[in-house]
Amino acid sequence: MTIPLLEYKPSSQNQRVAGYEVPNEDTPRIYRSEDCCVDSQFQELIWAAYRQVFSEHEILKFYRQTNLESQVKNRAITVRDLIRGLAKSEAFRNLVVETNSNYRLVEIALKRLLGRASYNKEEEIAWSIKIATLGWDGFVDALIDSQEYQSNFGDNIVPYQRRRYKDRPFNLVTPRYGNYWRDKLEEARYKAGDIKNYMELASSIEIKTLKFTPVNLASIQIPDMSRDTKPQGVPLSINSSANFPLG
């Protein structure tokens, strides 16, 4: 049985009011596929998509999705499909999905796919249930196919942070994993001289009880090691200063 999305309300009506900010250097640049005519412009759009989905901390050539890049350059897919493919990629799953809880995945996905922070805890709970029932791929489809995404970005605009009140952009302040996962990794990290290392070593040692086997001495045959012959020859002194035989 599919659980419908729970109802939630924004904590403030300002969340839905258009901004009145004066454009400045912090105003996000909008990347549209309609504005791309040459390969360099497409390349800028693609890297803008990487920055939005993967964050600045995780952009490496190793994680590039060359198939998606080629298709969007040939206009075989839309920018919307590019964002969907990046969010569902194996690289994103390994970097982000597998190292976070459902609540944090909702926080990250809303910022990177819808360009806004979550309204409140109620929204995080509602969408986390979707992750639990539909899986990560189903959750991504629900966000990208939503009316909110379509009305703000459509098919050809790379998502961006729609409202910026303070601090740095989302893709600069949202790390790969949360504090609890960082603390877990720090706890598991080897520390030289830590008493925990010796406790683990001591607990890993298996103590085996030594079993003694009784031996009957009467059954032991002791060989005769005596010699029947007497030594022959002239005994010599072992002192180097002596030059005469010992009688």
Tab-separated table of C-alpha atoms in Angstrom:
chain	number	residue	atom	x	y	z
A	1	MET	CA	0.000	0.000	0.000
A	2	THR	CA	1.432	3.358	-1.052
A	3	ILE	CA	1.367	5.965	1.690
A	4	PRO	CA	0.355	9.400	0.348
A	5	LEU	CA	2.481	12.426	1.130
A	6	LEU	CA	1.568	13.759	4.551
A	7	GLU	CA	0.223	17.284	4.696
A	8	TYR	CA	2.524	20.004	5.968
A	9	LYS	CA	2.391	23.783	6.041
A	10	PRO	CA	5.180	26.332	5.603
A	11	SER	CA	6.297	27.878	8.862
A	12	SER	CA	5.976	31.304	7.233
A	13	GLN	CA	4.115	32.645	4.225
A	14	ASN	CA	7.336	34.394	3.214
A	15	GLN	CA	8.475	31.032	1.872
A	16	ARG	CA	6.092	31.476	-1.055
A	17	VAL	CA	6.524	35.206	-1.658
A	18	ALA	CA	8.750	36.349	-4.484
A	19	GLY	CA	11.947	37.983	-3.344
A	20	TYR	CA	12.663	41.688	-3.526
A	21	GLU	CA	16.443	41.439	-3.277
A	22	VAL	CA	18.500	43.856	-5.338
A	23	PRO	CA	20.661	41.861	-7.783
A	24	ASN	CA	24.326	41.746	-6.787
A	25	GLU	CA	27.301	39.376	-6.924
A	26	ASP	CA	25.421	36.878	-4.739
A	27	THR	CA	22.532	36.587	-7.185
A	28	PRO	CA	22.660	33.091	-8.722
A	29	ARG	CA	23.348	32.812	-12.406
A	30	ILE	CA	20.636	30.997	-14.338
A	31	TYR	CA	21.758	28.383	-16.873
A	32	ARG	CA	19.291	27.541	-19.663
A	33	SER	CA	19.727	25.117	-22.510
A	34	GLU	CA	18.106	27.669	-24.853
A	35	ASP	CA	21.107	29.924	-24.312
A	36	CYS	CA	23.598	27.220	-25.347
A	37	CYS	CA	24.752	27.321	-28.935
A	38	VAL	CA	28.346	26.115	-28.808
A	39	ASP	CA	30.123	23.346	-26.923
A	40	SER	CA	31.688	25.694	-24.353
A	41	GLN	CA	28.260	27.003	-23.321
A	42	PHE	CA	26.943	23.471	-22.945
A	43	GLN	CA	29.990	22.638	-20.860
A	44	GLU	CA	29.263	25.539	-18.511
A	45	LEU	CA	25.669	24.342	-18.127
A	46	ILE	CA	26.795	20.781	-17.390
A	47	TRP	CA	29.273	21.872	-14.723
A	48	ALA	CA	26.616	24.086	-13.188
A	49	ALA	CA	24.458	20.972	-12.896
A	50	TYR	CA	27.317	19.076	-11.265
A	51	ARG	CA	27.880	21.905	-8.776
A	52	GLN	CA	24.190	21.990	-7.904
A	53	VAL	CA	23.683	18.250	-7.457
A	54	PHE	CA	27.068	16.999	-6.264
A	55	SER	CA	28.149	20.156	-4.385
A	56	GLU	CA	31.494	21.863	-4.709
A	57	HIS	CA	33.141	19.368	-2.364
A	58	GLU	CA	32.528	16.360	-4.584
A	59	ILE	CA	33.219	17.453	-8.164
A	60	LEU	CA	35.829	15.097	-9.572
A	61	LYS	CA	36.336	13.843	-13.115
A	62	PHE	CA	36.057	10.321	-11.737
A	63	TYR	CA	32.344	10.905	-11.044
A	64	ARG	CA	31.479	12.348	-14.453
A	65	GLN	CA	28.460	10.876	-16.231
A	66	THR	CA	29.665	11.051	-19.824
A	67	ASN	CA	26.546	9.431	-21.274
A	68	LEU	CA	24.299	12.094	-19.759
A	69	GLU	CA	26.655	14.852	-20.883
A	70	SER	CA	26.629	13.596	-24.468
A	71	GLN	CA	22.849	13.296	-24.562
A	72	VAL	CA	22.179	16.768	-23.208
A	73	LYS	CA	24.682	18.275	-25.675
A	74	ASN	CA	22.840	16.555	-28.529
A	75	ARG	CA	19.511	17.696	-27.014
A	76	ALA	CA	18.432	14.072	-26.766
A	77	ILE	CA	17.414	14.748	-23.158
A	78	THR	CA	16.392	17.884	-21.307
A	79	VAL	CA	18.233	19.570	-18.458
A	80	ARG	CA	15.541	18.160	-16.205
A	81	ASP	CA	16.518	14.637	-17.262
A	82	LEU	CA	20.176	15.523	-16.697
A	83	ILE	CA	19.446	16.548	-13.097
A	84	ARG	CA	17.405	13.389	-12.607
A	85	GLY	CA	20.221	11.213	-13.942
A	86	LEU	CA	22.867	12.875	-11.770
A	87	ALA	CA	20.756	12.468	-8.635
A	88	LYS	CA	20.175	8.780	-9.428
A	89	SER	CA	23.755	8.030	-10.453
A	90	GLU	CA	25.821	5.418	-8.676
A	91	ALA	CA	28.388	8.065	-7.743
A	92	PHE	CA	25.783	10.182	-5.936
A	93	ARG	CA	24.412	7.103	-4.210
A	94	ASN	CA	27.843	6.115	-2.908
A	95	LEU	CA	28.803	9.638	-1.860
A	96	VAL	CA	25.577	10.909	-0.328
A	97	VAL	CA	22.719	8.431	-0.112
A	98	GLU	CA	24.543	5.613	1.644
A	99	THR	CA	26.146	7.914	4.228
A	100	ASN	CA	23.069	9.772	5.503
A	101	SER	CA	19.756	9.201	7.219
A	102	ASN	CA	16.439	9.763	5.459
A	103	TYR	CA	15.889	13.079	7.245
A	104	ARG	CA	19.200	14.447	6.050
A	105	LEU	CA	18.589	13.136	2.528
A	106	VAL	CA	15.381	15.162	2.462
A	107	GLU	CA	17.303	18.257	3.578
A	108	ILE	CA	19.962	17.765	0.901
A	109	ALA	CA	17.510	16.907	-1.894
A	110	LEU	CA	15.264	19.912	-1.269
A	111	LYS	CA	18.264	22.246	-1.378
A	112	ARG	CA	19.877	20.716	-4.443
A	113	LEU	CA	16.835	19.746	-6.510
A	114	LEU	CA	14.219	22.343	-5.519
A	115	GLY	CA	16.608	25.140	-4.579
A	116	ARG	CA	15.190	25.766	-1.103
A	117	ALA	CA	15.526	24.554	2.465
A	118	SER	CA	12.804	22.493	4.099
A	119	TYR	CA	9.900	24.444	5.546
A	120	ASN	CA	9.960	22.649	8.892
A	121	LYS	CA	10.370	19.259	10.533
A	122	GLU	CA	6.929	18.186	9.373
A	123	GLU	CA	8.009	18.409	5.747
A	124	GLU	CA	11.171	16.421	6.458
A	125	ILE	CA	9.099	13.675	8.090
A	126	ALA	CA	6.603	13.625	5.212
A	127	TRP	CA	9.274	13.256	2.531
A	128	SER	CA	11.349	10.795	4.582
A	129	ILE	CA	8.332	8.462	4.537
A	130	LYS	CA	8.431	8.692	0.750
A	131	ILE	CA	12.065	7.601	0.770
A	132	ALA	CA	11.165	4.655	3.000
A	133	THR	CA	8.297	3.549	0.763
A	134	LEU	CA	9.502	4.487	-2.747
A	135	GLY	CA	13.259	4.288	-2.304
A	136	TRP	CA	15.723	6.993	-3.291
A	137	ASP	CA	14.947	6.821	-7.029
A	138	GLY	CA	11.211	7.140	-6.406
A	139	PHE	CA	11.820	10.088	-4.093
A	140	VAL	CA	13.916	11.850	-6.756
A	141	ASP	CA	11.164	11.314	-9.332
A	142	ALA	CA	8.572	12.714	-6.919
A	143	LEU	CA	10.572	15.916	-6.457
A	144	ILE	CA	11.573	16.472	-10.076
A	145	ASP	CA	8.085	15.629	-11.382
A	146	SER	CA	6.456	17.918	-8.809
A	147	GLN	CA	4.591	21.078	-9.721
A	148	GLU	CA	7.050	23.120	-7.660
A	149	TYR	CA	10.006	21.978	-9.751
A	150	GLN	CA	8.138	22.451	-13.024
A	151	SER	CA	6.937	25.960	-12.185
A	152	ASN	CA	10.376	27.166	-11.049
A	153	PHE	CA	12.822	25.408	-13.384
A	154	GLY	CA	10.815	23.730	-16.121
A	155	ASP	CA	12.611	21.365	-18.483
A	156	ASN	CA	15.588	23.486	-19.480
A	157	ILE	CA	16.868	25.374	-16.399
A	158	VAL	CA	19.497	24.066	-13.986
A	159	PRO	CA	18.109	24.317	-10.420
A	160	TYR	CA	19.589	27.071	-8.288
A	161	GLN	CA	19.136	28.485	-4.799
A	162	ARG	CA	15.989	30.536	-5.172
A	163	ARG	CA	16.230	32.562	-1.972
A	164	ARG	CA	19.417	33.467	-0.163
A	165	TYR	CA	19.031	35.350	3.079
A	166	LYS	CA	22.511	34.942	4.532
A	167	ASP	CA	25.596	32.703	4.650
A	168	ARG	CA	27.101	30.919	1.689
A	169	PRO	CA	25.177	29.010	-1.014
A	170	PHE	CA	23.735	25.603	-0.221
A	171	ASN	CA	26.222	23.762	-2.413
A	172	LEU	CA	29.079	25.212	-0.352
A	173	VAL	CA	27.763	24.590	3.157
A	174	THR	CA	26.149	21.173	2.752
A	175	PRO	CA	28.872	18.567	3.375
A	176	ARG	CA	28.807	14.995	2.199
A	177	TYR	CA	27.476	13.591	5.476
A	178	GLY	CA	26.078	14.817	8.772
A	179	ASN	CA	27.749	15.253	12.130
A	180	TYR	CA	26.608	11.891	13.455
A	181	TRP	CA	28.274	10.050	10.547
A	182	ARG	CA	31.430	12.136	10.935
A	183	ASP	CA	31.552	11.269	14.638
A	184	LYS	CA	31.043	7.613	13.780
A	185	LEU	CA	33.964	7.663	11.355
A	186	GLU	CA	36.117	9.493	13.888
A	187	GLU	CA	35.305	6.898	16.529
A	188	ALA	CA	36.274	4.077	14.178
A	189	ARG	CA	39.520	5.759	13.106
A	190	TYR	CA	42.714	4.202	14.491
A	191	LYS	CA	44.446	6.394	17.071
A	192	ALA	CA	48.004	5.569	18.087
A	193	GLY	CA	48.348	4.935	21.818
A	194	ASP	CA	44.613	4.691	22.441
A	195	ILE	CA	43.766	2.223	25.222
A	196	LYS	CA	40.922	0.983	23.018
A	197	ASN	CA	43.474	-0.612	20.680
A	198	TYR	CA	44.920	-2.727	23.485
A	199	MET	CA	41.489	-3.683	24.801
A	200	GLU	CA	40.501	-4.956	21.366
A	201	LEU	CA	43.797	-6.847	21.105
A	202	ALA	CA	43.300	-8.449	24.511
A	203	SER	CA	39.732	-9.460	23.727
A	204	SER	CA	40.806	-10.995	20.417
A	205	ILE	CA	43.343	-13.338	22.062
A	206	GLU	CA	41.947	-16.821	22.541
A	207	ILE	CA	43.294	-18.550	25.645
A	208	LYS	CA	43.706	-22.297	25.255
A	209	THR	CA	43.995	-24.583	28.293
A	210	LEU	CA	47.080	-26.813	28.283
A	211	LYS	CA	46.216	-30.497	28.646
A	212	PHE	CA	48.800	-32.771	30.266
A	213	THR	CA	49.123	-36.385	29.109
A	214	PRO	CA	50.350	-38.811	31.804
A	215	VAL	CA	53.320	-40.964	30.811
A	216	ASN	CA	54.140	-44.415	32.238
A	217	LEU	CA	57.903	-44.477	32.912
A	218	ALA	CA	57.974	-48.286	33.133
A	219	SER	CA	57.391	-48.585	29.425
A	220	ILE	CA	60.304	-46.303	28.467
A	221	GLN	CA	63.406	-48.114	27.155
A	222	ILE	CA	66.556	-46.198	28.013
A	223	PRO	CA	69.360	-47.075	25.540
A	224	ASP	CA	72.810	-48.095	26.834
A	225	MET	CA	75.131	-45.234	25.983
A	226	SER	CA	78.304	-46.704	27.677
A	227	ARG	CA	81.417	-47.370	25.577
A	228	ASP	CA	83.136	-50.737	25.477
A	229	THR	CA	86.487	-49.456	24.131
A	230	LYS	CA	89.060	-47.347	25.855
A	231	PRO	CA	90.498	-44.246	24.220
A	232	GLN	CA	93.754	-44.839	22.377
A	233	GLY	CA	96.690	-42.569	21.532
A	234	VAL	CA	98.924	-40.255	23.505
A	235	PRO	CA	97.116	-37.533	25.414
A	236	LEU	CA	98.348	-34.046	24.677
A	237	SER	CA	98.190	-30.937	26.739
A	238	ILE	CA	95.696	-28.298	25.650
A	239	ASN	CA	98.026	-25.617	26.963
A	240	SER	CA	99.881	-24.074	24.040
A	241	SER	CA	102.938	-23.348	26.190
A	242	ALA	CA	103.345	-27.005	27.136
A	243	ASN	CA	105.481	-29.000	24.694
A	244	PHE	CA	105.565	-32.348	26.404
A	245	PRO	CA	102.984	-35.144	26.542
A	246	LEU	CA	101.115	-35.820	29.700
A	247	GLY	CA	101.853	-39.219	31.273
